CSV table of C-alpha atoms in Angstrom, one decimal:
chain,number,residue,atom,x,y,z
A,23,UNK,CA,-57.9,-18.1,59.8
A,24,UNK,CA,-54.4,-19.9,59.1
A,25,UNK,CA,-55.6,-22.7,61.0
A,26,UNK,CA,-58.7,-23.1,59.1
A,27,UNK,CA,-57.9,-26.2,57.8
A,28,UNK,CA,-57.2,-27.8,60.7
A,29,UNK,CA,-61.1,-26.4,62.2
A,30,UNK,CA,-63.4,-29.7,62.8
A,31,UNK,CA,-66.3,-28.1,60.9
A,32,UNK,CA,-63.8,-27.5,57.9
A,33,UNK,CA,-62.4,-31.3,57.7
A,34,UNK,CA,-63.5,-34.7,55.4
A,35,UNK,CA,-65.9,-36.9,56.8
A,36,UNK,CA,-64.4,-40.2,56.1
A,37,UNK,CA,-67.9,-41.9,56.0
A,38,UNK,CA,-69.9,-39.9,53.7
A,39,UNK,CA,-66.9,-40.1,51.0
A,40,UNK,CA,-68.8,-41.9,48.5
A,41,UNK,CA,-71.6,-40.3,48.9
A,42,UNK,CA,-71.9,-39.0,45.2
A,43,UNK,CA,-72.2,-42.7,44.0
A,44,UNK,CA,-74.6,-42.8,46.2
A,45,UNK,CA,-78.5,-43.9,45.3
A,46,UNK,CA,-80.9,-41.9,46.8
A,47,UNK,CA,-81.8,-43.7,49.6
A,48,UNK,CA,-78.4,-44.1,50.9
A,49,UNK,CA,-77.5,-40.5,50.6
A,50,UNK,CA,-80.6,-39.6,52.5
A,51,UNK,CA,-79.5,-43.0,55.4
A,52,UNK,CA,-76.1,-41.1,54.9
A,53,UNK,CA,-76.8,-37.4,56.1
A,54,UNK,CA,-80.0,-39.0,58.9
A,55,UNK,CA,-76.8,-41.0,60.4
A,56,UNK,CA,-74.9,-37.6,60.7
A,57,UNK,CA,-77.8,-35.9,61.9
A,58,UNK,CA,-78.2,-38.4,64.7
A,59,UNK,CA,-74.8,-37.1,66.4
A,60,UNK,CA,-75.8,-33.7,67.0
A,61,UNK,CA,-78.3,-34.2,70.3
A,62,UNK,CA,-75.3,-36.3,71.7
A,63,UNK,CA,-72.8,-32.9,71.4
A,64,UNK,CA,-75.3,-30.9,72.6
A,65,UNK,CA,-75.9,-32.6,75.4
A,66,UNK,CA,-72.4,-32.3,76.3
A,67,UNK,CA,-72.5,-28.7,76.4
A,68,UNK,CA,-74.9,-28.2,78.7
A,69,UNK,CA,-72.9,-26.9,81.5
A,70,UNK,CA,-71.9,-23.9,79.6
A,71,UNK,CA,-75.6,-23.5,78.3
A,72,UNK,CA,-77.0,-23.5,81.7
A,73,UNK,CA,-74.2,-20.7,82.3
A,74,UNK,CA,-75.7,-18.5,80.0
A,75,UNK,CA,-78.7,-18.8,80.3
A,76,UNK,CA,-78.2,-18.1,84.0
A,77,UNK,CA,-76.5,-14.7,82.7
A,78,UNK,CA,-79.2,-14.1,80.3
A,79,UNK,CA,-81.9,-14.4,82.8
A,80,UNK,CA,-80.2,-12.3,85.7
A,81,UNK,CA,-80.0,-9.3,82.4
A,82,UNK,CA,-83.8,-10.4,81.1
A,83,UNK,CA,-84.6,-9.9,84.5
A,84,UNK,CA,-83.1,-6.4,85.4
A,85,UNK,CA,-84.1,-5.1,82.5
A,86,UNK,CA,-81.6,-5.4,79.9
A,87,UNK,CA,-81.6,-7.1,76.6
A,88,UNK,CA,-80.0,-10.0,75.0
A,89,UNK,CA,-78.7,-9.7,70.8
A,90,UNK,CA,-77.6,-12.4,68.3
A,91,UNK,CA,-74.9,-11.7,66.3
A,92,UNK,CA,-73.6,-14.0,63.5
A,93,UNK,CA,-72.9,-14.3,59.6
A,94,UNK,CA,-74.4,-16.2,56.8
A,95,UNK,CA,-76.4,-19.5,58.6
A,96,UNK,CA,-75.0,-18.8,61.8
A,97,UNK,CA,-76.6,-15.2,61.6
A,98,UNK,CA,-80.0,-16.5,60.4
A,99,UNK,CA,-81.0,-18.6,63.4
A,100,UNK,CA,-80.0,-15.8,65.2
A,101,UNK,CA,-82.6,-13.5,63.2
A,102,UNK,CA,-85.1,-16.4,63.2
A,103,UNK,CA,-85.2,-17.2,67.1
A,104,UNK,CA,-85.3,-13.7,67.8
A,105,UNK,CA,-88.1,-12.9,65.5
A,106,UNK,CA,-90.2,-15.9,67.4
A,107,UNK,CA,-90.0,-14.7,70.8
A,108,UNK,CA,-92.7,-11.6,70.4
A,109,UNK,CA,-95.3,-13.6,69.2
A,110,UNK,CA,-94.6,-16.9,71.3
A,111,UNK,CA,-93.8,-15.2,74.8
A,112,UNK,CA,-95.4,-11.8,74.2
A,113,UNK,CA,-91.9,-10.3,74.3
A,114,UNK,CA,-91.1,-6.6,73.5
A,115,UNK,CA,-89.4,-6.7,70.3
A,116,UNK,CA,-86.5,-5.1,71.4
A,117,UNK,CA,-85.9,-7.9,74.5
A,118,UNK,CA,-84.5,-10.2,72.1
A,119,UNK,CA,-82.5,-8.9,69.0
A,120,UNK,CA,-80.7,-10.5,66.1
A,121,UNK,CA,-78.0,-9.4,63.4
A,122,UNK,CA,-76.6,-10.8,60.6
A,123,UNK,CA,-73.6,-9.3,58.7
A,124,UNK,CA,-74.3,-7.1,55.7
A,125,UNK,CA,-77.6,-6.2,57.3
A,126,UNK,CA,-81.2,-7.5,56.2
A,127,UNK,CA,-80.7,-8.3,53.0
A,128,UNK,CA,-77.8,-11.0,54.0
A,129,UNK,CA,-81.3,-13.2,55.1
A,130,UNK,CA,-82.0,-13.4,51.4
A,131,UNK,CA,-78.8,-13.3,49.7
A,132,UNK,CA,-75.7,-14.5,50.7
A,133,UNK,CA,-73.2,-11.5,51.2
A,134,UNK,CA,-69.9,-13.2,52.4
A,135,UNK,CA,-67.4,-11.0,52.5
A,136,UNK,CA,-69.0,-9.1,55.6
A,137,UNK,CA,-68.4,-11.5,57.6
A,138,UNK,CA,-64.5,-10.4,57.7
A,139,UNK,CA,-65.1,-7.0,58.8
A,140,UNK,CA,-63.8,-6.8,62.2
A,141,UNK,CA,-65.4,-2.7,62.9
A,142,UNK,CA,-68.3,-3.7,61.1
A,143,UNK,CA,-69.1,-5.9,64.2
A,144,UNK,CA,-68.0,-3.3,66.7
A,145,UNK,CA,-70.0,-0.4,65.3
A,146,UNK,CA,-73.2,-2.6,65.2
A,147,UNK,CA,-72.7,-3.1,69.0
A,148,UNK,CA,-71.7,0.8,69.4
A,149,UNK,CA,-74.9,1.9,66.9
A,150,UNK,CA,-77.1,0.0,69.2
A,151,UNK,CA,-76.7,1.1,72.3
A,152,UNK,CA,-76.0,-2.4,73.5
A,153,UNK,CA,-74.5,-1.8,77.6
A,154,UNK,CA,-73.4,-3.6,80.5
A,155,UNK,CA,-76.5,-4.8,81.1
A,156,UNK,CA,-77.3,-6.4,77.9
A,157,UNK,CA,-75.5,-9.8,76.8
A,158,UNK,CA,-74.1,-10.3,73.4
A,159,UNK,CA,-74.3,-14.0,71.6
A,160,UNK,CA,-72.5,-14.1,68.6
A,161,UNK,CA,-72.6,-17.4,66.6
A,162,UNK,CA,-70.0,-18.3,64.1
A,163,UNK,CA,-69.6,-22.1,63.3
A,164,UNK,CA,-65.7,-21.9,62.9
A,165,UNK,CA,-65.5,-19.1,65.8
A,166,UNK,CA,-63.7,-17.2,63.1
A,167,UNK,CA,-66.0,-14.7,62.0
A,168,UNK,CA,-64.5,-11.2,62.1
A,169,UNK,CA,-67.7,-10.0,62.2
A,170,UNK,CA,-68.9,-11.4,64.9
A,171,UNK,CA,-65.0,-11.4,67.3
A,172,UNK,CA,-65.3,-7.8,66.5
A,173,UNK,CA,-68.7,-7.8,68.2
A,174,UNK,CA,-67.7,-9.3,71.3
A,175,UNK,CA,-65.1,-7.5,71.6
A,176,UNK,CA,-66.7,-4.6,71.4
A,177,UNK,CA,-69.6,-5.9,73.7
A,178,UNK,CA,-66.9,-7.1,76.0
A,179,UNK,CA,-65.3,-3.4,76.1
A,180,UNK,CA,-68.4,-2.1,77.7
A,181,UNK,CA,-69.3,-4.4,80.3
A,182,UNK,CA,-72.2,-6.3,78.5
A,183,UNK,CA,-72.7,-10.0,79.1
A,184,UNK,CA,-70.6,-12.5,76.2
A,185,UNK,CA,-71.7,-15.6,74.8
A,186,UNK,CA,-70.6,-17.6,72.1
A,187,UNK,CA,-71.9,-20.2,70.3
A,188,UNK,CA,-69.6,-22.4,67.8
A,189,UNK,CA,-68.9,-25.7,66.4
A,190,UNK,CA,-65.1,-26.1,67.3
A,191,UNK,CA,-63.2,-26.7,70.2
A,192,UNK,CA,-59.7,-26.3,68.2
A,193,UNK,CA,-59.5,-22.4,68.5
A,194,UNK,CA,-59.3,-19.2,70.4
A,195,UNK,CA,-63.0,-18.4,70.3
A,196,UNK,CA,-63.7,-19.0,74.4
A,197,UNK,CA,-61.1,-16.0,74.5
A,198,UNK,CA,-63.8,-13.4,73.7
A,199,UNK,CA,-66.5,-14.9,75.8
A,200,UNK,CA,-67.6,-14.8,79.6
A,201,UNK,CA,-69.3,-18.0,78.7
A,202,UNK,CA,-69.0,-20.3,75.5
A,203,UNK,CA,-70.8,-23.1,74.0
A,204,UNK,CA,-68.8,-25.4,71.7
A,205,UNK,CA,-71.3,-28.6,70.3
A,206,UNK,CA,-68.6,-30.5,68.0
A,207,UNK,CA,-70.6,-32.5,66.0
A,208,UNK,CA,-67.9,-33.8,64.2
A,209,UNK,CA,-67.3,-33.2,60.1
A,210,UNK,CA,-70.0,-32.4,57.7
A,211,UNK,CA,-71.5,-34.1,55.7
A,212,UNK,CA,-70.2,-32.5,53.0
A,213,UNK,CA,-66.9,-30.6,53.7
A,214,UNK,CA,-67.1,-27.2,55.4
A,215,UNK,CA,-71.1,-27.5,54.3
A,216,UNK,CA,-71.6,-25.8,58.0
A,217,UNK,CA,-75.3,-25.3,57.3
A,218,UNK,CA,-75.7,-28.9,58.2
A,219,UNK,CA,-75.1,-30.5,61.6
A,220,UNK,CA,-73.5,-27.2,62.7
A,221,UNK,CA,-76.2,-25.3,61.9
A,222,UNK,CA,-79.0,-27.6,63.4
A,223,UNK,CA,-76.6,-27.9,66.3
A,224,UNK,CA,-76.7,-23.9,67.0
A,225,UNK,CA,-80.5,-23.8,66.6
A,226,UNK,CA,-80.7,-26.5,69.0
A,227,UNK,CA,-78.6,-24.4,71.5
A,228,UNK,CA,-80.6,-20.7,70.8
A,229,UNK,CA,-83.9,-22.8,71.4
A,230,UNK,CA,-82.4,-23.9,74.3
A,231,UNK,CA,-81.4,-20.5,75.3
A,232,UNK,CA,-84.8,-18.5,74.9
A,233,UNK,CA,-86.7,-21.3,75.7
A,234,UNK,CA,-85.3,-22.0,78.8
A,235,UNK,CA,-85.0,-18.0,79.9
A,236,UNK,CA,-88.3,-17.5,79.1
A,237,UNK,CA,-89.6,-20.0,81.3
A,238,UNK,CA,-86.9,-18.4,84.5
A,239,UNK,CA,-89.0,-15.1,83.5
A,240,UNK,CA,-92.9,-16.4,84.5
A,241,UNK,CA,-93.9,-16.5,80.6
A,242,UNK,CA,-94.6,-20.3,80.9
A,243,UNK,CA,-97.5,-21.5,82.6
A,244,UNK,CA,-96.9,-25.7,83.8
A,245,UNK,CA,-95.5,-26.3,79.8
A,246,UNK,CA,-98.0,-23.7,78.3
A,247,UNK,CA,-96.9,-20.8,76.1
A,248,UNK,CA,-99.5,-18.4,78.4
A,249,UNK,CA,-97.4,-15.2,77.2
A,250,UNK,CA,-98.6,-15.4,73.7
A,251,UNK,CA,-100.6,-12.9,71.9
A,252,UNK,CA,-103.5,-13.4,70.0
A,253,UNK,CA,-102.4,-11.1,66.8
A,254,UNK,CA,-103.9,-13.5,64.1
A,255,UNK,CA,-106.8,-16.3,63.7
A,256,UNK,CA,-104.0,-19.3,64.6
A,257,UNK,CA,-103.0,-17.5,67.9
A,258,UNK,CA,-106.5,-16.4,69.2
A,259,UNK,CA,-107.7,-20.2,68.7
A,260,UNK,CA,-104.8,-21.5,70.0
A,261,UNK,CA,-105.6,-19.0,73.2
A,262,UNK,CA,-108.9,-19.8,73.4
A,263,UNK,CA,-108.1,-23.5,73.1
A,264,UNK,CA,-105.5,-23.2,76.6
A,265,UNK,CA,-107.7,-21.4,78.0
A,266,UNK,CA,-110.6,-23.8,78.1
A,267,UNK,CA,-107.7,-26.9,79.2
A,268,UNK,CA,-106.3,-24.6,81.9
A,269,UNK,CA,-109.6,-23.2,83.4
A,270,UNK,CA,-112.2,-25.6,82.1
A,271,UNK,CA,-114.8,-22.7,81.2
A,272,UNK,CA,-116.3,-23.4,78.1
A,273,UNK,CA,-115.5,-21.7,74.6
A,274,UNK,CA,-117.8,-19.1,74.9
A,275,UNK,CA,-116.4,-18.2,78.1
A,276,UNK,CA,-112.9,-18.6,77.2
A,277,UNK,CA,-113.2,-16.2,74.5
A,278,UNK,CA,-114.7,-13.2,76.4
A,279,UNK,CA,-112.3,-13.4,78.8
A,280,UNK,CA,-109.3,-13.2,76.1
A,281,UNK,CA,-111.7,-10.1,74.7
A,282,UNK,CA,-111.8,-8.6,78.0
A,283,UNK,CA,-108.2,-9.0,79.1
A,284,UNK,CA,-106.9,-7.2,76.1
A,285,UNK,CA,-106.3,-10.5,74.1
A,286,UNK,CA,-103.8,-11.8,77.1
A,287,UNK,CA,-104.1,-15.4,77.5
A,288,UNK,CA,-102.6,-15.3,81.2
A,289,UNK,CA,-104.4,-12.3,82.3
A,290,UNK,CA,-107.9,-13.8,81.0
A,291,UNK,CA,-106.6,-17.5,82.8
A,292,UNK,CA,-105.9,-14.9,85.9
A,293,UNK,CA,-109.6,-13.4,86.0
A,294,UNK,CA,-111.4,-17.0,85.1
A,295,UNK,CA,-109.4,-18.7,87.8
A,296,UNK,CA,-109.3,-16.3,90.4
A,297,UNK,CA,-112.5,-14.2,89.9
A,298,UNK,CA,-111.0,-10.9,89.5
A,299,UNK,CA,-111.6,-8.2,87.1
A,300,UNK,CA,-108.5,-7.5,84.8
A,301,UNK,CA,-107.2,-4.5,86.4
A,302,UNK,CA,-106.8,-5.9,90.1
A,303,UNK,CA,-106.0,-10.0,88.1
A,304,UNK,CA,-102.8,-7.8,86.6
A,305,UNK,CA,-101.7,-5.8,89.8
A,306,UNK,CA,-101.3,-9.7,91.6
A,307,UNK,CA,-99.7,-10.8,88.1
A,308,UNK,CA,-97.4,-7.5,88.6
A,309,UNK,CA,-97.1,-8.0,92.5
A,310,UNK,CA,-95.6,-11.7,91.1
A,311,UNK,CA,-93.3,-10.4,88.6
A,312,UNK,CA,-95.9,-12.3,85.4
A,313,UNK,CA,-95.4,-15.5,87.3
A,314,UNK,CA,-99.4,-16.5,87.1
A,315,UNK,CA,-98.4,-20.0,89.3
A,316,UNK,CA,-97.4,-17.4,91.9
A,317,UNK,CA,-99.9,-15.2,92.0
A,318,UNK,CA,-102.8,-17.9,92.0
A,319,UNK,CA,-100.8,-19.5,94.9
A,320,UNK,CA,-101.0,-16.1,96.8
A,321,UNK,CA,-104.7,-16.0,97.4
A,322,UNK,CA,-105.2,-19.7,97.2
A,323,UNK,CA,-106.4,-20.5,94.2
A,324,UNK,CA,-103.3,-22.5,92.1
């Protein structure tokens, strides 16, 4: 924290300075310019992204679990791209997990000073059972957050998996970490305004992550989302919808089959495409750990 100052994320853009003389327009030309140097940073890191998601998939895999940890913003996306992966990929809720210091109600409200309690973050990893098979990411834009150090620590202690995901290259952070992810997108916009590019550069990174583990994991069909669950109106259509493009049975079709397998968009591509009833369409799906190109492939039919 004594070198805060000195932090990237913390320092005076020299190019948005007059920004509050700014018209409109040119604060909105402004922030899009700053915006347009966060792909580049990420880009940069992803040597260390494919690291972890290689870690994350080899835990995924064997059945442990992977947990976002972070504070204010940083803690958020964390929440938010773990909430998306049940209904997306068809994910048991407690696969993916996500934390924010001062609990729940820090989604809504800010609740800042949790983010310097050290146990705090070591007593959420001990309260939840988190062990060496799981992987910790914790998130913290300055790689400062107490919180989230403590976590990793903790996490660290008991042989889980460590990533971290933060915005500067000028500290210690990497210390805590098997693997870390630094996308230095340079100053914000407004100073130390870490909601920003930093912020847009972490979600960048955990879409990168689930996204891309998901896929190692067989819940992806060519670039088709075959995981999902039909749980509302949006979701069956959409199911119906890739079912019809995938299989090419009609709508009528397509919709019994969803009915039949249980509301399963893979398994009811499985029994359209193959011929098979549910029951011995999931056993190949099973014998093919979920991969449906595989199991099509294995009686001849991808």
């Amino acid at each position: 924290m004594a070198n805060l100052e000195k932090l990237v994320t913390e320092s005076v853009n020299p190019d948005t300075v007059t920004i509050d003389e700014c018209s409109t327009e040119e604060i909105l030309l402004m922030i899009n310019r700053e915006d347009k140097k966060i792909a580049p940073a990420v880009e940069e890191e992803i040597p260390q992204i494919t690291k972890a998601v290689d870690l994350l998939y080899r835990a995924l895999k064997n059945g442990g679990r992977m947990f976002y940890v972070g504070a204010g913003t940083s803690g958020r996306l964390g929440v938010l791209d773990a909430s998306e992966c049940p209904p997306t990929y068809g994910t048991d809720p407690e696969m993916v997990q996500g934390f924010i210091a001062g609990g729940d109600v820090a989604l809504r409200s800010a609740v800042e000073g949790c983010e310097d309690d050290m146990q705090a973050g070591r007593d959420l990893i001990l309260q939840n059972g988190i062990a060496s098979g799981d992987v910790v990411i914790g998130i913290t834009a300055s790689g400062s957050a107490a919180f989230v150090i403590g976590a990793l620590e903790q996490a660290g202690q008991i042989g889980a998996g460590t990533v971290g995901v933060t915005n500067n290259k000028d500290n210690d952070f990497d210390r805590y970490c098997d693997v870390c992810i630094a996308p230095v997108c340079g100053p914000e916009v407004i100073s130390g305004s870490t909601r920003m590019k930093a912020g847009t550069a972490q979600k960048l990174v955990l879409n990168m992550l689930t996204t891309s583990v998901m896929i190692k994991l067989g819940k992806v069909y060519h670039n088709r989302m075959v995981d999902l669950r039909a749980s509302n109106k949006k979701l069956n259509r959409r199911s119906v919808r890739m079912i019809c493009e995938i299989t090419g049975a009609d709508e009528q079709t397509a919709s019994a089959a969803l009915e039949k397998a249980g509301k399963s968009a893979k398994l009811a591509i499985m029994c359209i495409l193959s011929g098979l009833e549910p029951e011995e369409a999931g056993r190949l799906l099973e014998e093919n750990n979920g991969y449906l190109k595989s199991a099509l492939k294995s009686i001849g039919k991808e």
